[in-house]
Coordinates of N, CA and C in Angstrom, one line a residue:
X1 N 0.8 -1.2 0.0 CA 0.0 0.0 0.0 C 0.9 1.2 0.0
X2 N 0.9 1.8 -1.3 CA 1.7 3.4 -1.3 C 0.7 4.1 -0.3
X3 N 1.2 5.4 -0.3 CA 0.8 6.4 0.8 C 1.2 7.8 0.2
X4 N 0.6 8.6 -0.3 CA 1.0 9.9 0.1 C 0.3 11.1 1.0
X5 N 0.7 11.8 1.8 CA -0.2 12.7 2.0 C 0.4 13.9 2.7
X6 N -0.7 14.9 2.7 CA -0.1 16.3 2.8 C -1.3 16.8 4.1
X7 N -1.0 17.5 5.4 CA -2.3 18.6 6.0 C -2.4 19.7 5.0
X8 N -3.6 20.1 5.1 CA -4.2 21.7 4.9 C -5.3 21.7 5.5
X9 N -6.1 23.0 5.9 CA -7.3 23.1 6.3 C -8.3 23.4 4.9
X10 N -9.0 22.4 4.4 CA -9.6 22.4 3.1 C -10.8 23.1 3.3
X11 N -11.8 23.1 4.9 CA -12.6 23.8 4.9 C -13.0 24.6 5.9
X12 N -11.8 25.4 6.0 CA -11.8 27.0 6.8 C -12.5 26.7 7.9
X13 N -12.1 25.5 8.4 CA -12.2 25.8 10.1 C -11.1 26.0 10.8
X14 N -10.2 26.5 10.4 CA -8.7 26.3 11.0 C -8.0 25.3 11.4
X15 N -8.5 24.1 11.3 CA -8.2 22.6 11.8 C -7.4 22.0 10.4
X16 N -6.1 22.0 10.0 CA -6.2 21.1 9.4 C -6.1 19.8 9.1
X17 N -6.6 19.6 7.9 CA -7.1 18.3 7.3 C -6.0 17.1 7.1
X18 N -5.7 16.2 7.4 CA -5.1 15.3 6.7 C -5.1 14.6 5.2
X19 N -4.5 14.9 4.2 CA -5.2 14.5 3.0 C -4.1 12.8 3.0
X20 N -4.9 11.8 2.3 CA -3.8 10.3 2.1 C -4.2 10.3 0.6
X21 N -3.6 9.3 -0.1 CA -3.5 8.9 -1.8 C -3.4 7.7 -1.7
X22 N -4.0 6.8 -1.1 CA -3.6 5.1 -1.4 C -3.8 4.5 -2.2
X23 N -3.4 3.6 -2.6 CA -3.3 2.4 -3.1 C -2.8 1.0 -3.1
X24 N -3.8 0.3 -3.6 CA -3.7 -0.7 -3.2 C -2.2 -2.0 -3.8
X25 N -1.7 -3.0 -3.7 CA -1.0 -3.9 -3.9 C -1.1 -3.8 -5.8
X26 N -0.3 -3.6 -6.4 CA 0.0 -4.0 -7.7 C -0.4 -5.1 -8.1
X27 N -1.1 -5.1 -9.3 CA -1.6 -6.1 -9.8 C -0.8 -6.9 -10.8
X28 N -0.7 -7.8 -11.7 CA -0.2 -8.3 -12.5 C 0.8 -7.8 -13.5
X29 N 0.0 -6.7 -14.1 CA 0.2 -5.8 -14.8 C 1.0 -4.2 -14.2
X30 N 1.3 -4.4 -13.0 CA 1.3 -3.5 -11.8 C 0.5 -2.1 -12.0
X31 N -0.8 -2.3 -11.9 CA -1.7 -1.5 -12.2 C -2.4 -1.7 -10.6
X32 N -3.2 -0.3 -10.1 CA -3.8 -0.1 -8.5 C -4.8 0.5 -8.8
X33 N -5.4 0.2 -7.3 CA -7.0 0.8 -7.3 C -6.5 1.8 -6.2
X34 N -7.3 3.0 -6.2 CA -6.6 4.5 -5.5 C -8.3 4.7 -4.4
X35 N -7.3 5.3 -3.8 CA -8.4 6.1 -3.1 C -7.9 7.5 -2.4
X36 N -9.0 8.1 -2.1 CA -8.5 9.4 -1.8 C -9.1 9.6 -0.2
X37 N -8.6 10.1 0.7 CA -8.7 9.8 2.1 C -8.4 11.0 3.2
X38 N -9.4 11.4 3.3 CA -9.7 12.9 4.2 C -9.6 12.8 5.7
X39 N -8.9 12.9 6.7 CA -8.8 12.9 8.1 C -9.5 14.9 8.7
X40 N -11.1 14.7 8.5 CA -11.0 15.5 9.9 C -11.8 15.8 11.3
X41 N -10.7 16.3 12.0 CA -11.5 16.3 13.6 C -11.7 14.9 13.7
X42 N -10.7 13.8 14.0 CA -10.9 12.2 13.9 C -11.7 11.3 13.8
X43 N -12.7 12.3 12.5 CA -13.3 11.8 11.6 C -12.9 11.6 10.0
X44 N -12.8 10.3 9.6 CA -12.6 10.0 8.1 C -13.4 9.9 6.9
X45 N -13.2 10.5 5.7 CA -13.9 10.3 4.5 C -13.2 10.0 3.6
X46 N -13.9 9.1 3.0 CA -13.0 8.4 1.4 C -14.0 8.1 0.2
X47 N -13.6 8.5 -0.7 CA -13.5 8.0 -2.1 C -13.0 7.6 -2.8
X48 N -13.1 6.8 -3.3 CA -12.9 5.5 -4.3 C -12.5 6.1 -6.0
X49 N -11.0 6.1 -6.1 CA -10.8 7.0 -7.3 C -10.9 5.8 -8.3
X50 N -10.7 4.5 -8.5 CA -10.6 3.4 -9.5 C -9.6 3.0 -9.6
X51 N -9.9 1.8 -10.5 CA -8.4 1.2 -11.3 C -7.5 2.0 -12.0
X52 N -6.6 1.0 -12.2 CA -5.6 1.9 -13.6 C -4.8 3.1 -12.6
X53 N -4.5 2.8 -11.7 CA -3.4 4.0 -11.3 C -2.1 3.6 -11.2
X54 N -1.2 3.9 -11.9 CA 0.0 3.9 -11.5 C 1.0 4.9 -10.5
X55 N 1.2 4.3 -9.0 CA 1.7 5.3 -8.0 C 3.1 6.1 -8.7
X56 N 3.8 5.4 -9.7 CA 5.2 5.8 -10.0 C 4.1 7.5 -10.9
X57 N 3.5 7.5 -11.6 CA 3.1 8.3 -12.2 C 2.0 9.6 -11.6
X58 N 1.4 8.8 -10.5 CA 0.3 9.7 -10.3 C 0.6 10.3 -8.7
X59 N 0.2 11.7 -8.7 CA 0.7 12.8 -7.5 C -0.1 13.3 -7.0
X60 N -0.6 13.7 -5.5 CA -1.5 14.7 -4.6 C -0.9 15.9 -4.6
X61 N -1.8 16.9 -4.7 CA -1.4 18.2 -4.4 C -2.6 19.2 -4.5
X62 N -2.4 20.4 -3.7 CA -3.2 21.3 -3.0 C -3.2 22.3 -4.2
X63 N -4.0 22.6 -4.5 CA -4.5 23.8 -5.4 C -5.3 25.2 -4.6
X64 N -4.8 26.3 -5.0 CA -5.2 26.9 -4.3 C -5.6 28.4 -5.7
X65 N -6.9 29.0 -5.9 CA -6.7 29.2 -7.0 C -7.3 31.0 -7.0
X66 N -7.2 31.4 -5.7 CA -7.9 32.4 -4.8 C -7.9 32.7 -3.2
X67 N -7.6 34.1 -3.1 CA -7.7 34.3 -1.1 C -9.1 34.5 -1.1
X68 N -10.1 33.9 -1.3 CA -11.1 33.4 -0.5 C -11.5 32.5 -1.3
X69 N -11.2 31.7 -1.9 CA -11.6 30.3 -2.2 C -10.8 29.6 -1.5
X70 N -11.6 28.3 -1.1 CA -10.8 27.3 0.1 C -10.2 26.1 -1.1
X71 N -9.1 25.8 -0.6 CA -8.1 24.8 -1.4 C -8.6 23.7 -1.7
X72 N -8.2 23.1 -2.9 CA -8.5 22.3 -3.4 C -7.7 21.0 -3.5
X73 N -8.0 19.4 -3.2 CA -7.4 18.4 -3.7 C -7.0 18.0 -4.8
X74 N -5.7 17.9 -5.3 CA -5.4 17.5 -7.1 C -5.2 16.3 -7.0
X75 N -5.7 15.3 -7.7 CA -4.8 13.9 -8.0 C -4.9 13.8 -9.6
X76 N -3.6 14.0 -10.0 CA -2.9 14.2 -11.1 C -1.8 13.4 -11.5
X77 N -1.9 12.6 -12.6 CA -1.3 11.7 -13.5 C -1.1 11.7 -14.6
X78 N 0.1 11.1 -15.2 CA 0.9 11.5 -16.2 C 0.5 9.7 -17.1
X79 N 0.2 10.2 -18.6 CA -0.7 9.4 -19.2 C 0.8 9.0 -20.2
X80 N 1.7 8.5 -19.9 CA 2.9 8.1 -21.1 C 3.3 9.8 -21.1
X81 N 4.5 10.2 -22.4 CA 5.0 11.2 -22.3 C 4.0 12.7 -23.1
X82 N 3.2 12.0 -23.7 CA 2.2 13.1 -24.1 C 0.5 13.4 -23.9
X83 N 0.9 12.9 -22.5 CA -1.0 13.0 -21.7 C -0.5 13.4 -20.2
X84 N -1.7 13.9 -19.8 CA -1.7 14.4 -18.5 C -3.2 14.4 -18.0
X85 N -3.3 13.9 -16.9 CA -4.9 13.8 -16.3 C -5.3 15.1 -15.0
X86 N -5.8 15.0 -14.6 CA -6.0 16.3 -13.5 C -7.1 15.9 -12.8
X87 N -7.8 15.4 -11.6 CA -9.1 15.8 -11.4 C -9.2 16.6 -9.8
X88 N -10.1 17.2 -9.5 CA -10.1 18.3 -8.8 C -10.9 17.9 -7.5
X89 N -10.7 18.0 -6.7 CA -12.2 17.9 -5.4 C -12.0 18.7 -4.6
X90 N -12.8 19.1 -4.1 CA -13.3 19.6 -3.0 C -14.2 19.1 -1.3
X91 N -13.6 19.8 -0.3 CA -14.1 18.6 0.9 C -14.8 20.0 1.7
X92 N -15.9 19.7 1.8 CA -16.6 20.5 2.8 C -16.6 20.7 4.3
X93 N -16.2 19.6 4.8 CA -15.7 19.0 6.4 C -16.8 17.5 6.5
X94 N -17.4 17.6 5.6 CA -18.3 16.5 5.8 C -17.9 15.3 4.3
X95 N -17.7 16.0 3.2 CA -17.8 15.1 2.0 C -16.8 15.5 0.8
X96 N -16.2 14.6 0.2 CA -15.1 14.8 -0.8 C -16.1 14.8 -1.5
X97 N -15.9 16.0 -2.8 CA -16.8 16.0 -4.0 C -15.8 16.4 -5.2
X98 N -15.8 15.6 -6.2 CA -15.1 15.8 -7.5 C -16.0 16.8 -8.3
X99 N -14.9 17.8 -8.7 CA -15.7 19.6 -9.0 C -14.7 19.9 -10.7
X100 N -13.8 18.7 -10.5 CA -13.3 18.9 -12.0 C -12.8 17.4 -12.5
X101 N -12.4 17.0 -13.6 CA -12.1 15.9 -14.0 C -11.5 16.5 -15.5
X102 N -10.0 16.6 -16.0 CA -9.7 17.2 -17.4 C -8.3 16.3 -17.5
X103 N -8.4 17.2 -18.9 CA -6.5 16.5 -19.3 C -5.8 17.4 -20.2
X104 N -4.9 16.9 -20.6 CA -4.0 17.9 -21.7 C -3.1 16.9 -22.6
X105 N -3.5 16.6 -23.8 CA -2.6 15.8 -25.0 C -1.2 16.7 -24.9
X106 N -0.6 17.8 -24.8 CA 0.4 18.5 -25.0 C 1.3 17.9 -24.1
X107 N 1.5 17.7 -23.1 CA 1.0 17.7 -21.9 C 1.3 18.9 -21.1
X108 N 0.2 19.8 -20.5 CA 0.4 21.3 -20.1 C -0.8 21.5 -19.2
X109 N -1.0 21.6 -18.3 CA -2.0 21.8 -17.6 C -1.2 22.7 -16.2
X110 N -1.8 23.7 -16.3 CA -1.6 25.0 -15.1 C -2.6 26.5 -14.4
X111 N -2.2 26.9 -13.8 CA -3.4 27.6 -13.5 C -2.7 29.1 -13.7
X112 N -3.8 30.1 -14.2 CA -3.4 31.3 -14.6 C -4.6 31.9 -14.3
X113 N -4.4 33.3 -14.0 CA -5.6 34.3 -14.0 C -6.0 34.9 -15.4
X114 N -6.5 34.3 -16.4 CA -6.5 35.1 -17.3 C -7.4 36.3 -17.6
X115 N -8.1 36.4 -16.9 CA -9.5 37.6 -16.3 C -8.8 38.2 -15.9
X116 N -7.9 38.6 -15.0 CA -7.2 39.4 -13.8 C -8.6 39.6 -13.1
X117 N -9.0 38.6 -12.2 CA -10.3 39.0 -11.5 C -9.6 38.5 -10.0
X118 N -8.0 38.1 -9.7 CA -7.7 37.5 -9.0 C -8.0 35.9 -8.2
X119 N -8.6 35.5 -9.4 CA -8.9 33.9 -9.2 C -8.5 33.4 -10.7
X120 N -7.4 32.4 -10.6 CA -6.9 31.6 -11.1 C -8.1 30.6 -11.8
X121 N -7.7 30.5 -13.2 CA -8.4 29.6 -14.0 C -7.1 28.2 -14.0
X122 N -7.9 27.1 -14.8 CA -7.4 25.7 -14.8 C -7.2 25.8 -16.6
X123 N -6.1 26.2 -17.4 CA -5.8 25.7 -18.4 C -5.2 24.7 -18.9
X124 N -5.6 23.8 -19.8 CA -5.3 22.7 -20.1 C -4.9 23.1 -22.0
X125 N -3.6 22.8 -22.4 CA -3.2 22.5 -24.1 C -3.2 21.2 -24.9
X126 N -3.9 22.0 -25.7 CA -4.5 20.3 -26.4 C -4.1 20.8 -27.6
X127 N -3.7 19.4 -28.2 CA -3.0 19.3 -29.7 C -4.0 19.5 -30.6
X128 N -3.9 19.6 -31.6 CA -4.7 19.7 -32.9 C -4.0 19.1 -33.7
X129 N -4.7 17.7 -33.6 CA -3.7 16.5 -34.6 C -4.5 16.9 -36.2
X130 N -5.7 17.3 -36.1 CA -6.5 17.2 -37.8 C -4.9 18.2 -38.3
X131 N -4.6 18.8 -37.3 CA -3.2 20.0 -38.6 C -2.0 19.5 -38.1
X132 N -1.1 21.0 -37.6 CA 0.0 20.6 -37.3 C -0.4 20.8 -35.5
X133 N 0.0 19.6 -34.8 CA 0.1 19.5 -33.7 C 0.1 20.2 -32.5
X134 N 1.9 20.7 -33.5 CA 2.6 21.9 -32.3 C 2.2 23.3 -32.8
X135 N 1.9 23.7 -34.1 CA 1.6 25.2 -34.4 C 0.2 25.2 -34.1
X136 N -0.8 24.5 -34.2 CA -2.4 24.6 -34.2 C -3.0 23.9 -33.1
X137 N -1.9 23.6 -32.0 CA -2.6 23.9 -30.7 C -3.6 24.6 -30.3
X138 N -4.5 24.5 -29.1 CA -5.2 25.5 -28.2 C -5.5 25.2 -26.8
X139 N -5.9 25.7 -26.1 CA -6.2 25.8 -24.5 C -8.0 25.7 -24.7
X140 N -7.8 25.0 -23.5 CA -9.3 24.7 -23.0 C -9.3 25.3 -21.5
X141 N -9.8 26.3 -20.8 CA -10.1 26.8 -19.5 C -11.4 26.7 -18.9
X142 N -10.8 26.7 -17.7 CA -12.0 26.1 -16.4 C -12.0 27.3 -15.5
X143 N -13.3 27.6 -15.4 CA -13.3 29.3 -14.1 C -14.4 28.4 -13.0
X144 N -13.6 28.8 -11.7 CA -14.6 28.3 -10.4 C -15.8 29.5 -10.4
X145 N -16.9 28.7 -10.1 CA -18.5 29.2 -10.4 C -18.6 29.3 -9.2
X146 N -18.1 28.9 -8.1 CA -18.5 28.9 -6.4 C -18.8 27.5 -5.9
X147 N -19.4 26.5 -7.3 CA -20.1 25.0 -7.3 C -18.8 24.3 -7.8
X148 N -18.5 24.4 -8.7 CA -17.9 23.4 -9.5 C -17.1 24.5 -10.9
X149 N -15.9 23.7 -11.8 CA -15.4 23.9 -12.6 C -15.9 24.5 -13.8
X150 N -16.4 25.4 -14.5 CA -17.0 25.5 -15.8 C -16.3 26.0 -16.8
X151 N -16.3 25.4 -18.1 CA -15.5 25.5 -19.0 C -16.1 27.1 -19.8
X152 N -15.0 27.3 -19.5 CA -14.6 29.2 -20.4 C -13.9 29.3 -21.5
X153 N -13.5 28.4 -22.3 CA -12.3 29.0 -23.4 C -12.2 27.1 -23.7

């Protein structure tokens, strides 16, 4: 069983959170089933992220995309040398909720303000195989609604 994990306080009670990344025993194929695992006030919540994870490939990390938006869970995996996966959650103190799920063929996925409204968007570069690749690229962006992810661009 891999393990990773990081504190933050995900929902602004000043307590923070324990975030875990597990996974289970390698399979055949050395392919895992993941889960994602919330400690708070020594109370636990988990969700069940699925098969197909590779621990050598796939990372936890805290997103933070605004000073008053509360931070966000990343679990982010790298799909071979030209994919990238991203999905996003958020934990209320009571429940982990997935608020984004994206990727990037380039592989490029970062957060930018492109508004200057001081809240960071989620851009992702995606190839344009119908032409040339690398010249006829474009970005696909995600702006936080207050609910969840919505795609802008």
């Amino acid at each position: 069983e891999n393990l990773f994990s990081k504190p933050i306080d995900l929902d602004g009670d000043g307590n923070p959170e324990q975030i875990r990344l597990i996974f289970s025993d390698k399979d055949e194929i050395w392919n895992c089933r993941a889960s994602l695992k919330v400690v708070s006030k020594n109370k636990s919540f988990s969700k069940y992220l699925g098969d197909w994870f590779y621990p050598d490939f796939t990372r936890l990390d805290i997103l933070t995309i605004g000073q008053n938006i509360k931070p966000f869970i990343v679990v982010g995996s790298a799909g071979g040398a030209h994919s990238e996966s991203r999905t996003v959650y958020s934990f209320n103190g009571n429940e982990i909720t997935e608020v984004l799920s994206t990727f990037s063929d380039a592989p490029s996925i970062t957060e930018v303000d492109l508004d200057n409204d001081g809240t960071k968007e989620i851009v992702c570069k995606m190839r344009n195989y119908d032409k040339d690749p690398i010249e006829d690229s474009y970005e696909v962006a995600y702006k936080w609604d207050g609910a969840r992810f919505v795609k802008v661009k």
